[in-house]
Coordinates of C-alpha atoms in Angstrom, one line a residue:
M28 CA -17.5 41.2 -6.0
S29 CA -15.1 38.4 -7.2
Y30 CA -15.8 34.8 -6.7
A31 CA -12.5 33.7 -8.2
R32 CA -10.4 34.4 -5.1
P33 CA -12.4 32.2 -2.6
S34 CA -12.6 29.4 -5.2
L35 CA -8.9 29.5 -5.8
M36 CA -8.3 29.4 -2.0
L37 CA -10.6 26.4 -1.6
V38 CA -8.7 24.6 -4.4
A39 CA -5.3 25.4 -2.9
G40 CA -6.5 24.3 0.5
S41 CA -7.9 21.0 -0.9
L42 CA -4.6 20.3 -2.7
L43 CA -2.6 21.0 0.5
L44 CA -4.8 18.7 2.6
G45 CA -4.5 16.0 -0.1
T46 CA -0.7 16.3 -0.1
V47 CA -0.5 16.2 3.7
A48 CA -2.8 13.2 3.8
A49 CA -0.9 11.3 1.1
Q50 CA 2.4 11.8 3.0
A51 CA 1.0 10.7 6.4
E52 CA 1.5 7.2 7.8
P53 CA -1.4 4.7 8.1
S54 CA -3.1 4.9 11.4
V55 CA -2.0 1.4 12.2
Q56 CA 1.6 0.3 12.0
L57 CA 3.0 -3.2 12.4
S58 CA 5.1 -2.8 15.5
D59 CA 6.0 -6.4 16.3
V60 CA 6.7 -9.4 14.0
R61 CA 7.4 -12.8 15.6
S62 CA 7.2 -16.4 14.7
A63 CA 5.6 -19.3 16.5
L64 CA 8.0 -21.7 14.6
A65 CA 10.9 -23.3 16.4
E66 CA 14.4 -23.4 15.1
G67 CA 14.7 -26.4 12.7
E68 CA 10.9 -27.0 12.6
H69 CA 9.8 -28.4 9.2
V70 CA 8.5 -25.6 7.0
G71 CA 9.0 -27.0 3.5
T72 CA 10.3 -29.4 0.9
L73 CA 12.8 -28.7 -1.8
R74 CA 12.8 -31.0 -4.7
S75 CA 15.4 -31.1 -7.5
G76 CA 16.4 -33.1 -10.5
A77 CA 14.9 -33.7 -13.9
D78 CA 11.8 -35.3 -12.4
C79 CA 11.9 -33.5 -9.0
G80 CA 12.8 -36.9 -7.5
T81 CA 15.5 -35.7 -5.1
V82 CA 13.9 -34.5 -1.9
A83 CA 15.3 -32.3 0.9
D84 CA 13.3 -31.2 3.9
R85 CA 13.8 -27.6 5.1
G86 CA 13.5 -26.3 8.6
W87 CA 12.8 -22.9 10.1
S88 CA 15.9 -20.8 10.6
E89 CA 17.1 -17.4 11.8
L90 CA 17.6 -16.3 8.2
M91 CA 13.9 -17.1 7.4
Q92 CA 12.9 -15.1 10.6
Q93 CA 14.9 -12.1 9.3
R94 CA 13.3 -12.4 5.9
V95 CA 9.8 -12.5 7.4
A96 CA 10.6 -9.6 9.8
S97 CA 11.7 -7.4 6.9
E98 CA 8.9 -8.4 4.4
L99 CA 5.8 -8.5 6.6
P100 CA 5.9 -4.8 7.7
A101 CA 6.4 -3.7 4.1
V102 CA 3.5 -5.7 2.7
F103 CA 1.3 -4.7 5.6
R104 CA 2.0 -1.1 5.0
D105 CA 1.3 -1.6 1.2
E106 CA -1.9 -3.4 1.8
V107 CA -3.2 -0.8 4.4
S108 CA -2.4 1.9 1.9
K109 CA -4.1 0.1 -1.0
A110 CA -7.2 -0.4 1.1
G111 CA -7.4 3.4 1.6
G112 CA -5.8 3.2 5.1
L113 CA -7.0 5.6 7.7
L114 CA -4.7 8.4 8.8
L115 CA -4.3 10.0 12.2
V116 CA -5.0 13.7 12.6
D117 CA -3.1 13.7 15.8
G118 CA -2.1 11.2 18.5
A119 CA -0.1 8.0 18.3
P120 CA -1.1 5.3 15.8
L121 CA -2.7 2.1 16.7
R122 CA -0.3 -0.8 16.8
A123 CA -0.6 -4.1 15.0
Q124 CA 1.3 -7.3 16.1
A125 CA 1.8 -10.3 13.8
V126 CA 2.9 -13.9 14.6
L127 CA 3.8 -16.2 11.7
S128 CA 2.2 -19.4 12.8
K129 CA 2.7 -21.5 9.6
L130 CA 5.0 -21.6 6.6
D131 CA 4.8 -24.4 4.1
Y132 CA 6.6 -24.4 0.8
Q133 CA 6.8 -27.1 -1.8
V134 CA 9.3 -26.2 -4.5
C135 CA 10.9 -28.0 -7.3
Q136 CA 14.2 -26.5 -8.6
A137 CA 14.3 -26.9 -12.4
G138 CA 17.5 -26.2 -14.4
A139 CA 19.2 -22.9 -14.9
G140 CA 17.9 -21.3 -11.7
T141 CA 14.2 -21.7 -12.4
W142 CA 11.7 -23.2 -10.0
Q143 CA 8.0 -24.0 -9.7
G144 CA 5.9 -24.7 -6.6
S145 CA 4.0 -22.9 -3.9
F146 CA 4.3 -21.0 -0.6
A147 CA 1.6 -20.8 2.0
V148 CA 1.6 -18.9 5.2
Q149 CA -0.7 -18.3 8.2
V150 CA -0.4 -15.1 10.3
S151 CA -2.1 -14.3 13.6
W152 CA -2.8 -10.6 14.1
E153 CA -3.6 -8.4 17.0
L154 CA -4.6 -4.7 16.9
V155 CA -3.7 -2.9 20.1
S156 CA -4.9 0.5 21.2
S157 CA -1.8 2.7 21.9
A158 CA -3.7 4.7 24.6
S159 CA -4.9 1.7 26.7
G160 CA -2.7 -1.2 25.6
Q161 CA -5.9 -3.2 25.1
V162 CA -6.3 -5.7 22.2
V163 CA -9.2 -4.3 20.1
Y164 CA -9.0 -6.9 17.3
Q165 CA -7.7 -10.4 16.7
A166 CA -7.7 -12.5 13.6
S167 CA -5.8 -15.2 11.7
T168 CA -5.3 -15.0 7.9
E169 CA -3.8 -17.2 5.3
G170 CA -1.9 -16.3 2.1
A171 CA -0.5 -18.3 -0.7
F172 CA 1.5 -17.9 -3.9
T173 CA 1.8 -20.6 -6.6
Q174 CA 4.1 -20.7 -9.6
S175 CA 2.8 -23.5 -11.7
A176 CA 5.4 -23.3 -14.5
A177 CA 9.2 -23.2 -14.0
Q178 CA 10.4 -19.6 -14.0
R179 CA 13.4 -17.6 -12.9
L180 CA 11.9 -15.7 -10.0
P181 CA 13.5 -15.3 -6.5
A182 CA 11.9 -17.5 -3.9
A183 CA 11.9 -14.4 -1.7
H184 CA 9.4 -12.9 -4.1
A185 CA 7.1 -15.9 -3.6
L186 CA 7.3 -15.6 0.2
R187 CA 6.5 -11.8 -0.1
E188 CA 3.5 -12.5 -2.3
A189 CA 2.1 -15.1 0.2
L190 CA 2.6 -12.7 3.1
A191 CA 0.9 -9.9 1.0
A192 CA -2.1 -12.2 0.5
A193 CA -2.3 -12.8 4.3
A194 CA -2.1 -9.0 4.9
H195 CA -4.7 -8.4 2.3
G196 CA -7.1 -10.8 4.0
L197 CA -6.6 -8.8 7.2
V198 CA -7.2 -5.3 5.8
T199 CA -10.3 -6.4 3.8
D200 CA -11.9 -7.9 6.9
Q201 CA -14.9 -5.8 8.0
R202 CA -14.1 -6.5 11.7
F203 CA -10.6 -4.9 11.1
A204 CA -12.2 -1.7 9.8
A205 CA -14.7 -1.8 12.7
A206 CA -11.9 -1.9 15.2
F207 CA -10.9 1.6 14.1
Q208 CA -14.4 2.9 14.8
A209 CA -14.5 1.2 18.1
A210 CA -11.2 2.7 19.1
D211 CA -12.7 6.2 18.4
V212 CA -9.4 7.3 16.8
P213 CA -9.4 10.8 15.1
R214 CA -8.8 10.2 11.4
V215 CA -9.1 11.4 7.8
A216 CA -9.4 9.3 4.7
L217 CA -6.2 8.6 2.7
A218 CA -6.1 10.9 -0.4
R219 CA -5.9 8.9 -3.7

C-alpha cells in the first residue's frame, strides 16, 4: 500500500485552494465613496517662498473629489488584504461605504518642485449587509501623513498615505472584524 499518492493529492489540493483563495476578492468591497465637503470649502493652506511666507487657502473641488474617489477604494482593498481579509465562499460580498468628512493639508512648496508639510483626513465608514441592506457596523477613522523635510514627492502620494492610514484604522478595529461574524457570512481565510 502506497501512502505517497494520497499525500500528493492533499498537497495538490492545498495548493489549488490557496491559489483560488489568493485570487478571490475580499469579502467586503468599498461600493460608495462620497464627500461631506462642499465645493470651495476650506481644506488646506499652500505656502510658498523662501520662508513659506506667501499663503494661499485651498478649497474643496471636483478634482479633489475625483482623486479621493479613485484612491480610497484602492487603499481600502490593500488594507483589507494586508489584514488577512476574509473571502466569500459563495454569495455577494458585504458592502462598505465611505464619506470623507475632513481634509486638512498644510504644505510649503520649496524650490525645484519639492515640498514639506502634512495631510490629515477623517473618513466615516458603514458596513452594509448585501442580503438585508442593514448597516452592521459604523465608525470614523483618521489618517495622516507628514513630510517633515522638503522632498520631491507628489502631493497625491501624501493624500493616498493619509487615506491608507484611515483605512488601516478601520480594518484593525476589532468591531470591524466582529461585524463579519455577526453577519454570519460564509468565508475562508486569505492565503498568504
